[in-house]
Amino acid sequence: MVPVMQELPLMCLILLLLCRDLGVGAQESQGFSLQQPETKVSVALGETITLNCTISGLVGPGPVRWLKGWGSETKTIYDQRGYPLARVTRAVAESNTDFTIRIRNAQPEDMGTYYCVKFVNGDKGGYEVFQRGSGTEVSVQAKPNLPLVSGPEQRAEPGQSVPFTCTTGGFFPEKIGVKWFKNKDPMMAQLPRVTAWGAKTYSMSSTVLVTLQKDDVRSQLICKVQHSTLQVPLHERYQLSRILRVPPSVEVRTEPSPVELNRTVTFTCLLKEFYPANVSVSWLENGIGIKVENVFRPLQLSRGLFELKSQVEVQATEEKNGSTITCMVVHDAQAPVNSSAFLLISNPGQGGLSKGFQMGKGASGMGCLPGW
């Protein structure tokens, strides 16, 4: 009997301690509630994120914290013991039941799932999770940047098909719409390519092919971007004159020949419907440069193209009979083109004049038209 009586106090002690621990645990959890009502919150870029959390009932000592994410990538956003981030404040300061927080100046990197968590002192020191909310998923609605339309680096000529690209970025959510117009006419384009860009935002690229026309000097491309964050679409314009080159047609005209001896003969070089305006004209007599007294400037037509008239005067002396008078044109730093005409002098002894002609081909394969 003695050994049994000696073991009873030890067993009672163990049961007493176990009951006490169970009693404390039940008391700490009895009546405690943590409410995190919103499952999703969406704000615009730069606005304030409000995350609601309230607690009620009694619980053991330990802080309330807001955590972003759960598991290995958890980040503390707010700690009741005084370690908030710079943009985070309490909605109700010093409250022991309302732990609603506000995150100012919402940024794309603020997107994620936030948890309100009550911690208690752990048996081995530190804190242990006592209860957490169901989580609030935060999305930041970010407007796309102003679109940018880019074209080829070098000019192209009528009949060529060239690509143009419209890009924008920094938007969320991912869904975005793009429409192309040439002047007021809608255009078919490739499906936009949307990719991840920066901190949880997206970028978009859309490409359209345009076959250039001679009259596109006044034309423009328009890229319109539609997104859920926009009340009206964003748009960007691109003037096709920035990349269009229309080579001139070159024609030399002069009066009918042969001409009388010692007469002053005027040769006219006509450059028709070209763009842009930068062009240089020089005159040659049998391959040797002729000084031009009057320099004419290009004249812009109503369609935006240019024309230019250049003239040179040649004295019809006997030694110039049969000379080739050439107009050499360099347009927009391209290979030169030329057109030529002959200077034919009549024989005074023969009396009558015969109909003259013009000839010549330039580097571009342009020929001359019959003279006036």
mmCIF file of C-alpha atoms in Angstrom:
data_model
loop_
_atom_site.group_PDB
_atom_site.id
_atom_site.type_symbol
_atom_site.label_atom_id
_atom_site.label_comp_id
_atom_site.label_asym_id
_atom_site.label_seq_id
_atom_site.Cartn_x
_atom_site.Cartn_y
_atom_site.Cartn_z
ATOM 1 C CA MET A 1 0.000 0.000 0.000
ATOM 2 C CA VAL A 2 2.784 2.410 0.672
ATOM 3 C CA PRO A 3 4.199 2.387 -2.864
ATOM 4 C CA VAL A 4 0.748 3.051 -4.290
ATOM 5 C CA MET A 5 0.162 5.961 -1.907
ATOM 6 C CA GLN A 6 3.541 7.382 -2.837
ATOM 7 C CA GLU A 7 2.662 7.380 -6.568
ATOM 8 C CA LEU A 8 -0.686 9.155 -6.140
ATOM 9 C CA PRO A 9 0.690 12.665 -5.448
ATOM 10 C CA LEU A 10 2.847 12.488 -8.614
ATOM 11 C CA MET A 11 -0.097 11.433 -10.788
ATOM 12 C CA CYS A 12 -2.313 14.123 -9.302
ATOM 13 C CA LEU A 13 0.346 16.695 -9.987
ATOM 14 C CA ILE A 14 0.554 15.660 -13.627
ATOM 15 C CA LEU A 15 -3.244 15.722 -14.008
ATOM 16 C CA LEU A 16 -3.424 19.092 -12.282
ATOM 17 C CA LEU A 17 -0.879 20.613 -14.621
ATOM 18 C CA LEU A 18 -2.585 19.109 -17.674
ATOM 19 C CA CYS A 19 -5.987 20.373 -16.613
ATOM 20 C CA ARG A 20 -4.603 23.808 -15.927
ATOM 21 C CA ASP A 21 -3.045 24.003 -19.378
ATOM 22 C CA LEU A 22 -6.257 22.845 -21.003
ATOM 23 C CA GLY A 23 -8.224 25.304 -18.995
ATOM 24 C CA VAL A 24 -6.003 28.215 -19.957
ATOM 25 C CA GLY A 25 -6.165 27.285 -23.629
ATOM 26 C CA ALA A 26 -9.925 27.093 -23.549
ATOM 27 C CA GLN A 27 -10.135 30.381 -21.706
ATOM 28 C CA GLU A 28 -7.819 32.145 -24.163
ATOM 29 C CA SER A 29 -9.792 31.031 -27.206
ATOM 30 C CA GLN A 30 -13.223 31.404 -25.681
ATOM 31 C CA GLY A 31 -15.268 34.171 -27.366
ATOM 32 C CA PHE A 32 -12.400 35.477 -29.532
ATOM 33 C CA SER A 33 -13.260 36.567 -33.091
ATOM 34 C CA LEU A 34 -11.174 38.162 -35.875
ATOM 35 C CA GLN A 35 -13.125 39.699 -38.767
ATOM 36 C CA GLN A 36 -11.498 40.525 -42.123
ATOM 37 C CA PRO A 37 -14.621 41.143 -44.244
ATOM 38 C CA GLU A 38 -13.403 42.062 -47.747
ATOM 39 C CA THR A 39 -12.174 39.294 -50.025
ATOM 40 C CA LYS A 40 -11.152 41.734 -52.777
ATOM 41 C CA VAL A 41 -10.186 45.418 -52.890
ATOM 42 C CA SER A 42 -9.412 47.348 -56.079
ATOM 43 C CA VAL A 43 -8.002 50.887 -56.235
ATOM 44 C CA ALA A 44 -6.526 53.144 -58.881
ATOM 45 C CA LEU A 45 -2.829 53.878 -59.024
ATOM 46 C CA GLY A 46 -1.934 56.514 -56.403
ATOM 47 C CA GLU A 47 -5.101 56.070 -54.349
ATOM 48 C CA THR A 48 -5.310 54.769 -50.762
ATOM 49 C CA ILE A 49 -5.827 51.083 -50.021
ATOM 50 C CA THR A 50 -8.070 50.446 -46.986
ATOM 51 C CA LEU A 51 -7.875 46.995 -45.351
ATOM 52 C CA ASN A 52 -10.456 46.335 -42.632
ATOM 53 C CA CYS A 53 -9.873 44.118 -39.598
ATOM 54 C CA THR A 54 -11.571 44.030 -36.182
ATOM 55 C CA ILE A 55 -11.223 41.696 -33.208
ATOM 56 C CA SER A 56 -13.460 40.948 -30.232
ATOM 57 C CA GLY A 57 -13.280 38.763 -27.123
ATOM 58 C CA LEU A 58 -10.384 37.913 -24.832
ATOM 59 C CA VAL A 59 -7.123 36.349 -25.854
ATOM 60 C CA GLY A 60 -3.641 35.958 -24.440
ATOM 61 C CA PRO A 61 -0.920 38.588 -24.952
ATOM 62 C CA GLY A 62 0.563 39.047 -28.414
ATOM 63 C CA PRO A 63 0.422 41.568 -31.305
ATOM 64 C CA VAL A 64 -1.899 41.941 -34.283
ATOM 65 C CA ARG A 65 -0.081 42.146 -37.588
ATOM 66 C CA TRP A 66 -0.896 42.625 -41.264
ATOM 67 C CA LEU A 67 1.026 40.259 -43.528
ATOM 68 C CA LYS A 68 1.287 40.327 -47.310
ATOM 69 C CA GLY A 69 1.363 36.813 -48.684
ATOM 70 C CA TRP A 70 1.544 33.603 -46.720
ATOM 71 C CA GLY A 71 4.294 31.072 -46.457
ATOM 72 C CA SER A 72 7.895 31.554 -47.558
ATOM 73 C CA GLU A 73 7.253 34.977 -49.170
ATOM 74 C CA THR A 74 5.372 36.538 -46.257
ATOM 75 C CA LYS A 75 6.126 40.223 -45.660
ATOM 76 C CA THR A 76 5.083 42.205 -42.575
ATOM 77 C CA ILE A 77 3.144 45.323 -43.617
ATOM 78 C CA TYR A 78 1.982 46.465 -40.170
ATOM 79 C CA ASP A 79 2.956 45.415 -36.631
ATOM 80 C CA GLN A 80 0.931 46.567 -33.639
ATOM 81 C CA ARG A 81 4.120 46.946 -31.627
ATOM 82 C CA GLY A 82 5.255 49.878 -33.710
ATOM 83 C CA TYR A 83 6.879 48.669 -36.923
ATOM 84 C CA PRO A 84 4.660 49.919 -39.743
ATOM 85 C CA LEU A 85 5.971 50.710 -43.211
ATOM 86 C CA ALA A 86 6.251 54.376 -44.143
ATOM 87 C CA ARG A 87 3.037 54.477 -46.232
ATOM 88 C CA VAL A 88 0.949 52.454 -43.729
ATOM 89 C CA THR A 89 -1.162 54.039 -40.965
ATOM 90 C CA ARG A 90 -3.912 52.890 -38.606
ATOM 91 C CA ALA A 91 -7.422 54.030 -39.453
ATOM 92 C CA VAL A 92 -8.323 54.229 -35.739
ATOM 93 C CA ALA A 93 -5.192 55.032 -33.792
ATOM 94 C CA GLU A 94 -4.615 53.289 -30.439
ATOM 95 C CA SER A 95 -7.749 51.119 -30.796
ATOM 96 C CA ASN A 96 -7.523 47.670 -29.205
ATOM 97 C CA THR A 97 -10.272 46.230 -31.387
ATOM 98 C CA ASP A 98 -10.075 47.982 -34.767
ATOM 99 C CA PHE A 99 -6.898 47.170 -36.684
ATOM 100 C CA THR A 100 -7.971 48.601 -40.044
ATOM 101 C CA ILE A 101 -4.977 50.000 -41.945
ATOM 102 C CA ARG A 102 -4.514 52.365 -44.859
ATOM 103 C CA ILE A 103 -1.743 52.158 -47.467
ATOM 104 C CA ARG A 104 -1.206 55.524 -49.149
ATOM 105 C CA ASN A 105 -0.181 56.085 -52.789
ATOM 106 C CA ALA A 106 -0.988 52.604 -54.080
ATOM 107 C CA GLN A 107 1.614 51.203 -56.476
ATOM 108 C CA PRO A 108 1.618 48.108 -58.724
ATOM 109 C CA GLU A 109 3.962 46.370 -56.295
ATOM 110 C CA ASP A 110 1.237 46.642 -53.608
ATOM 111 C CA MET A 111 -0.860 44.048 -55.424
ATOM 112 C CA GLY A 112 -1.195 40.763 -53.552
ATOM 113 C CA THR A 113 -3.173 39.057 -50.770
ATOM 114 C CA TYR A 114 -3.122 40.594 -47.271
ATOM 115 C CA TYR A 115 -3.878 38.805 -43.994
ATOM 116 C CA CYS A 116 -4.823 40.236 -40.610
ATOM 117 C CA VAL A 117 -3.226 37.915 -38.028
ATOM 118 C CA LYS A 118 -3.468 37.677 -34.239
ATOM 119 C CA PHE A 119 -0.351 36.279 -32.556
ATOM 120 C CA VAL A 120 0.101 34.965 -28.981
ATOM 121 C CA ASN A 121 3.157 34.221 -26.903
ATOM 122 C CA GLY A 122 4.626 30.839 -27.775
ATOM 123 C CA ASP A 123 5.683 28.144 -25.327
ATOM 124 C CA LYS A 124 9.256 28.332 -26.548
ATOM 125 C CA GLY A 125 9.477 32.093 -26.790
ATOM 126 C CA GLY A 126 8.518 34.310 -29.726
ATOM 127 C CA TYR A 127 5.023 34.468 -31.151
ATOM 128 C CA GLU A 128 2.731 31.890 -32.625
ATOM 129 C CA VAL A 129 -0.208 32.404 -34.989
ATOM 130 C CA PHE A 130 -3.426 32.273 -32.993
ATOM 131 C CA GLN A 131 -5.921 33.262 -35.669
ATOM 132 C CA ARG A 132 -5.768 34.860 -39.096
ATOM 133 C CA GLY A 133 -8.308 36.418 -41.432
ATOM 134 C CA SER A 134 -9.404 34.826 -44.699
ATOM 135 C CA GLY A 135 -7.300 37.245 -46.750
ATOM 136 C CA THR A 136 -7.999 40.306 -48.916
ATOM 137 C CA GLU A 137 -6.797 40.289 -52.515
ATOM 138 C CA VAL A 138 -5.626 43.781 -53.527
ATOM 139 C CA SER A 139 -5.445 44.873 -57.172
ATOM 140 C CA VAL A 140 -4.171 48.254 -58.329
ATOM 141 C CA GLN A 141 -5.831 49.584 -61.465
ATOM 142 C CA ALA A 142 -3.019 51.229 -63.454
ATOM 143 C CA LYS A 143 -3.724 53.364 -66.515
ATOM 144 C CA PRO A 144 -1.660 52.737 -69.641
ATOM 145 C CA ASN A 145 0.955 55.309 -70.608
ATOM 146 C CA LEU A 146 0.340 57.530 -73.600
ATOM 147 C CA PRO A 147 0.825 55.326 -76.669
ATOM 148 C CA LEU A 148 3.816 55.786 -78.938
ATOM 149 C CA VAL A 149 3.651 55.140 -82.690
ATOM 150 C CA SER A 150 6.931 54.390 -84.454
ATOM 151 C CA GLY A 151 7.660 53.850 -88.135
ATOM 152 C CA PRO A 152 10.613 52.841 -90.305
ATOM 153 C CA GLU A 153 13.950 54.561 -89.829
ATOM 154 C CA GLN A 154 14.286 55.421 -93.521
ATOM 155 C CA ARG A 155 11.867 56.968 -95.973
ATOM 156 C CA ALA A 156 9.861 54.750 -98.294
ATOM 157 C CA GLU A 157 8.283 55.403 -101.674
ATOM 158 C CA PRO A 158 4.716 54.971 -102.951
ATOM 159 C CA GLY A 159 3.766 51.333 -103.455
ATOM 160 C CA GLN A 160 5.958 50.062 -100.630
ATOM 161 C CA SER A 161 4.337 48.349 -97.599
ATOM 162 C CA VAL A 162 5.938 49.456 -94.350
ATOM 163 C CA PRO A 163 5.201 48.449 -90.720
ATOM 164 C CA PHE A 164 4.135 50.821 -87.973
ATOM 165 C CA THR A 165 4.036 49.875 -84.287
ATOM 166 C CA CYS A 166 1.955 51.268 -81.425
ATOM 167 C CA THR A 167 3.242 50.602 -77.900
ATOM 168 C CA THR A 168 2.146 51.415 -74.362
ATOM 169 C CA GLY A 169 2.884 50.053 -70.894
ATOM 170 C CA GLY A 170 2.354 50.288 -67.148
ATOM 171 C CA PHE A 171 -1.292 49.159 -67.160
ATOM 172 C CA PHE A 172 -3.323 46.715 -65.082
ATOM 173 C CA PRO A 173 -5.436 44.648 -65.548
ATOM 174 C CA GLU A 174 -4.051 42.817 -68.549
ATOM 175 C CA LYS A 175 -6.965 43.195 -70.967
ATOM 176 C CA ILE A 176 -6.497 46.066 -73.431
ATOM 177 C CA GLY A 177 -7.903 47.037 -76.835
ATOM 178 C CA VAL A 178 -6.210 48.701 -79.814
ATOM 179 C CA LYS A 179 -7.700 50.213 -82.973
ATOM 180 C CA TRP A 180 -5.870 51.661 -85.989
ATOM 181 C CA PHE A 181 -7.106 54.302 -88.402
ATOM 182 C CA LYS A 182 -5.685 55.915 -91.528
ATOM 183 C CA ASN A 183 -7.253 59.335 -91.411
ATOM 184 C CA LYS A 184 -10.850 58.332 -90.584
ATOM 185 C CA ASP A 185 -10.752 54.862 -92.117
ATOM 186 C CA PRO A 186 -10.328 51.821 -89.813
ATOM 187 C CA MET A 187 -7.444 49.467 -90.625
ATOM 188 C CA MET A 188 -6.805 45.767 -90.137
ATOM 189 C CA ALA A 189 -3.912 45.080 -87.762
ATOM 190 C CA GLN A 190 -2.231 42.148 -86.098
ATOM 191 C CA LEU A 191 -3.540 41.063 -82.706
ATOM 192 C CA PRO A 192 -1.849 43.110 -79.947
ATOM 193 C CA ARG A 193 0.967 41.417 -78.067
ATOM 194 C CA VAL A 194 0.643 41.845 -74.284
ATOM 195 C CA THR A 195 3.548 40.924 -72.003
ATOM 196 C CA ALA A 196 4.439 41.342 -68.321
ATOM 197 C CA TRP A 197 6.181 44.658 -67.724
ATOM 198 C CA GLY A 198 7.707 46.025 -64.525
ATOM 199 C CA ALA A 199 6.120 45.279 -61.154
ATOM 200 C CA LYS A 200 2.943 43.341 -61.932
ATOM 201 C CA THR A 201 1.899 45.563 -64.832
ATOM 202 C CA TYR A 202 1.714 44.912 -68.562
ATOM 203 C CA SER A 203 2.942 46.330 -71.848
ATOM 204 C CA MET A 204 1.312 46.140 -75.279
ATOM 205 C CA SER A 205 2.612 46.218 -78.837
ATOM 206 C CA SER A 206 0.457 46.349 -81.980
ATOM 207 C CA THR A 207 1.696 46.407 -85.597
ATOM 208 C CA VAL A 208 -0.028 47.447 -88.816
ATOM 209 C CA LEU A 209 1.215 47.347 -92.430
ATOM 210 C CA VAL A 210 0.608 50.425 -94.580
ATOM 211 C CA THR A 211 1.013 50.556 -98.361
ATOM 212 C CA LEU A 212 2.122 54.099 -99.074
ATOM 213 C CA GLN A 213 0.417 56.231 -101.684
ATOM 214 C CA LYS A 214 1.610 59.283 -103.579
ATOM 215 C CA ASP A 215 -1.024 61.440 -101.897
ATOM 216 C CA ASP A 216 -0.151 60.346 -98.346
ATOM 217 C CA VAL A 217 1.736 63.562 -97.590
ATOM 218 C CA ARG A 218 -1.339 64.844 -95.743
ATOM 219 C CA SER A 219 -2.342 61.444 -94.339
ATOM 220 C CA GLN A 220 -1.929 60.322 -90.739
ATOM 221 C CA LEU A 221 -2.117 57.092 -88.806
ATOM 222 C CA ILE A 222 -4.029 57.012 -85.523
ATOM 223 C CA CYS A 223 -3.556 54.411 -82.784
ATOM 224 C CA LYS A 224 -6.378 54.311 -80.196
ATOM 225 C CA VAL A 225 -5.924 52.417 -76.922
ATOM 226 C CA GLN A 226 -8.920 51.317 -74.806
ATOM 227 C CA HIS A 227 -8.619 50.107 -71.202
ATOM 228 C CA SER A 228 -10.943 49.628 -68.233
ATOM 229 C CA THR A 229 -9.187 52.468 -66.358
ATOM 230 C CA LEU A 230 -9.902 55.014 -69.120
ATOM 231 C CA GLN A 231 -13.066 57.031 -69.579
ATOM 232 C CA VAL A 232 -12.009 57.916 -73.126
ATOM 233 C CA PRO A 233 -9.438 56.101 -75.293
ATOM 234 C CA LEU A 234 -5.871 57.316 -75.506
ATOM 235 C CA HIS A 235 -4.648 58.035 -79.007
ATOM 236 C CA GLU A 236 -1.471 58.953 -80.820
ATOM 237 C CA ARG A 237 -1.066 60.303 -84.359
ATOM 238 C CA TYR A 238 1.713 59.699 -86.846
ATOM 239 C CA GLN A 239 2.097 61.877 -89.935
ATOM 240 C CA LEU A 240 3.028 59.738 -92.930
ATOM 241 C CA SER A 241 4.969 62.684 -94.355
ATOM 242 C CA ARG A 242 7.672 61.791 -91.805
ATOM 243 C CA ILE A 243 8.670 58.683 -93.773
ATOM 244 C CA LEU A 244 7.258 59.279 -97.275
ATOM 245 C CA ARG A 245 9.479 60.022 -100.266
ATOM 246 C CA VAL A 246 7.975 60.815 -103.669
ATOM 247 C CA PRO A 247 10.688 61.152 -106.345
ATOM 248 C CA PRO A 248 10.190 63.942 -108.872
ATOM 249 C CA SER A 249 9.498 63.445 -112.540
ATOM 250 C CA VAL A 250 12.167 65.459 -114.407
ATOM 251 C CA GLU A 251 11.578 67.066 -117.786
ATOM 252 C CA VAL A 252 13.687 69.525 -119.809
ATOM 253 C CA ARG A 253 11.858 71.842 -122.190
ATOM 254 C CA THR A 254 13.129 74.388 -124.680
ATOM 255 C CA GLU A 255 11.868 76.205 -127.764
ATOM 256 C CA PRO A 256 11.695 74.423 -131.106
ATOM 257 C CA SER A 257 15.056 73.969 -132.802
ATOM 258 C CA PRO A 258 17.178 74.554 -134.805
ATOM 259 C CA VAL A 259 17.457 78.136 -133.550
ATOM 260 C CA GLU A 260 19.007 81.140 -135.181
ATOM 261 C CA LEU A 261 22.715 81.780 -134.727
ATOM 262 C CA ASN A 262 23.671 83.935 -131.706
ATOM 263 C CA ARG A 263 20.207 83.807 -130.282
ATOM 264 C CA THR A 264 19.743 83.381 -126.507
ATOM 265 C CA VAL A 265 17.993 80.067 -125.882
ATOM 266 C CA THR A 266 16.199 79.292 -122.600
ATOM 267 C CA PHE A 267 16.183 75.726 -121.262
ATOM 268 C CA THR A 268 13.624 74.908 -118.532
ATOM 269 C CA CYS A 269 13.867 71.946 -116.134
ATOM 270 C CA LEU A 270 10.540 70.976 -114.581
ATOM 271 C CA LEU A 271 10.449 68.854 -111.414
ATOM 272 C CA LYS A 272 6.921 67.615 -110.843
ATOM 273 C CA GLU A 273 5.155 66.263 -107.693
ATOM 274 C CA PHE A 274 7.943 65.367 -105.308
ATOM 275 C CA TYR A 275 8.337 65.137 -101.526
ATOM 276 C CA PRO A 276 10.125 66.200 -99.349
ATOM 277 C CA ALA A 277 11.192 69.608 -100.632
ATOM 278 C CA ASN A 278 14.962 69.220 -100.255
ATOM 279 C CA VAL A 279 16.274 69.028 -103.802
ATOM 280 C CA SER A 280 19.237 70.423 -105.729
ATOM 281 C CA VAL A 281 19.362 71.220 -109.450
ATOM 282 C CA SER A 282 22.470 71.787 -111.554
ATOM 283 C CA TRP A 283 22.988 72.353 -115.288
ATOM 284 C CA LEU A 284 25.645 70.824 -117.536
ATOM 285 C CA GLU A 285 26.727 71.602 -121.071
ATOM 286 C CA ASN A 286 28.400 68.561 -122.551
ATOM 287 C CA GLY A 287 29.150 67.396 -119.007
ATOM 288 C CA ILE A 288 30.600 70.733 -117.846
ATOM 289 C CA GLY A 289 28.776 72.814 -115.255
ATOM 290 C CA ILE A 290 26.875 75.935 -116.287
ATOM 291 C CA LYS A 291 26.436 78.833 -113.893
ATOM 292 C CA VAL A 292 22.776 79.556 -113.171
ATOM 293 C CA GLU A 293 21.820 83.151 -112.417
ATOM 294 C CA ASN A 294 18.309 82.626 -111.047
ATOM 295 C CA VAL A 295 17.638 80.038 -108.321
ATOM 296 C CA PHE A 296 14.003 79.038 -107.845
ATOM 297 C CA ARG A 297 12.474 77.631 -104.670
ATOM 298 C CA PRO A 298 10.102 74.641 -104.577
ATOM 299 C CA LEU A 299 6.402 75.508 -104.648
ATOM 300 C CA GLN A 300 4.042 73.413 -102.513
ATOM 301 C CA LEU A 301 0.866 72.167 -104.136
ATOM 302 C CA SER A 302 -2.504 71.737 -102.431
ATOM 303 C CA ARG A 303 -1.909 67.985 -101.924
ATOM 304 C CA GLY A 304 1.323 68.658 -100.062
ATOM 305 C CA LEU A 305 3.663 67.673 -102.902
ATOM 306 C CA PHE A 306 6.160 70.113 -104.398
ATOM 307 C CA GLU A 307 7.131 71.272 -107.868
ATOM 308 C CA LEU A 308 10.127 73.267 -109.035
ATOM 309 C CA LYS A 309 11.153 75.104 -112.206
ATOM 310 C CA SER A 310 14.786 75.823 -112.977
ATOM 311 C CA GLN A 311 16.007 77.740 -116.051
ATOM 312 C CA VAL A 312 19.317 78.370 -117.771
ATOM 313 C CA GLU A 313 20.134 80.591 -120.770
ATOM 314 C CA VAL A 314 22.601 79.483 -123.446
ATOM 315 C CA GLN A 315 23.978 81.653 -126.270
ATOM 316 C CA ALA A 316 23.524 79.844 -129.573
ATOM 317 C CA THR A 317 27.015 80.397 -130.945
ATOM 318 C CA GLU A 318 28.356 78.359 -133.816
ATOM 319 C CA GLU A 319 30.716 76.311 -131.601
ATOM 320 C CA LYS A 320 27.773 75.273 -129.363
ATOM 321 C CA ASN A 321 25.901 73.688 -132.256
ATOM 322 C CA GLY A 322 24.894 70.122 -131.247
ATOM 323 C CA SER A 323 25.671 70.650 -127.560
ATOM 324 C CA THR A 324 23.854 68.544 -124.954
ATOM 325 C CA ILE A 325 22.238 70.606 -122.203
ATOM 326 C CA THR A 326 21.517 68.474 -119.118
ATOM 327 C CA CYS A 327 19.471 69.123 -115.981
ATOM 328 C CA MET A 328 20.896 67.116 -113.051
ATOM 329 C CA VAL A 329 18.585 66.568 -110.057
ATOM 330 C CA VAL A 330 19.481 65.201 -106.617
ATOM 331 C CA HIS A 331 16.385 64.670 -104.460
ATOM 332 C CA ASP A 332 16.558 63.897 -100.736
ATOM 333 C CA ALA A 333 20.175 62.685 -100.963
ATOM 334 C CA GLN A 334 19.208 59.946 -103.440
ATOM 335 C CA ALA A 335 21.039 58.933 -106.618
ATOM 336 C CA PRO A 336 20.917 61.759 -109.194
ATOM 337 C CA VAL A 337 18.502 61.728 -112.112
ATOM 338 C CA ASN A 338 18.800 63.831 -115.249
ATOM 339 C CA SER A 339 17.100 64.906 -118.403
ATOM 340 C CA SER A 340 18.747 66.472 -121.506
ATOM 341 C CA ALA A 341 18.038 68.377 -124.708
ATOM 342 C CA PHE A 342 20.163 69.295 -127.754
ATOM 343 C CA LEU A 343 21.058 72.809 -128.822
ATOM 344 C CA LEU A 344 20.771 72.835 -132.642
ATOM 345 C CA ILE A 345 21.622 75.956 -134.652
ATOM 346 C CA SER A 346 20.164 76.627 -138.088
ATOM 347 C CA ASN A 347 22.381 77.172 -141.174
ATOM 348 C CA PRO A 348 21.739 80.728 -142.356
ATOM 349 C CA GLY A 349 22.464 79.669 -145.922
ATOM 350 C CA GLN A 350 19.626 77.144 -145.907
ATOM 351 C CA GLY A 351 16.918 79.525 -144.739
ATOM 352 C CA GLY A 352 14.097 77.477 -143.155
ATOM 353 C CA LEU A 353 13.971 75.900 -139.680
ATOM 354 C CA SER A 354 13.296 72.233 -139.016
ATOM 355 C CA LYS A 355 11.541 70.785 -135.976
ATOM 356 C CA GLY A 356 13.991 69.962 -133.199
ATOM 357 C CA PHE A 357 13.886 67.256 -130.539
ATOM 358 C CA GLN A 358 14.874 66.433 -126.946
ATOM 359 C CA MET A 359 16.539 63.341 -125.596
ATOM 360 C CA GLY A 360 18.217 61.834 -122.611
ATOM 361 C CA LYS A 361 17.706 59.416 -119.740
ATOM 362 C CA GLY A 362 18.635 59.875 -116.097
ATOM 363 C CA ALA A 363 20.048 57.499 -113.513
ATOM 364 C CA SER A 364 16.527 56.559 -112.530
ATOM 365 C CA GLY A 365 15.515 55.647 -116.052
ATOM 366 C CA MET A 366 13.449 58.801 -116.664
ATOM 367 C CA GLY A 367 13.305 60.026 -120.256
ATOM 368 C CA CYS A 368 12.431 63.397 -121.754
ATOM 369 C CA LEU A 369 9.146 64.441 -123.213
ATOM 370 C CA PRO A 370 8.796 66.308 -126.531
ATOM 371 C CA GLY A 371 9.610 69.990 -126.178
ATOM 372 C CA TRP A 372 7.178 72.803 -126.439
#
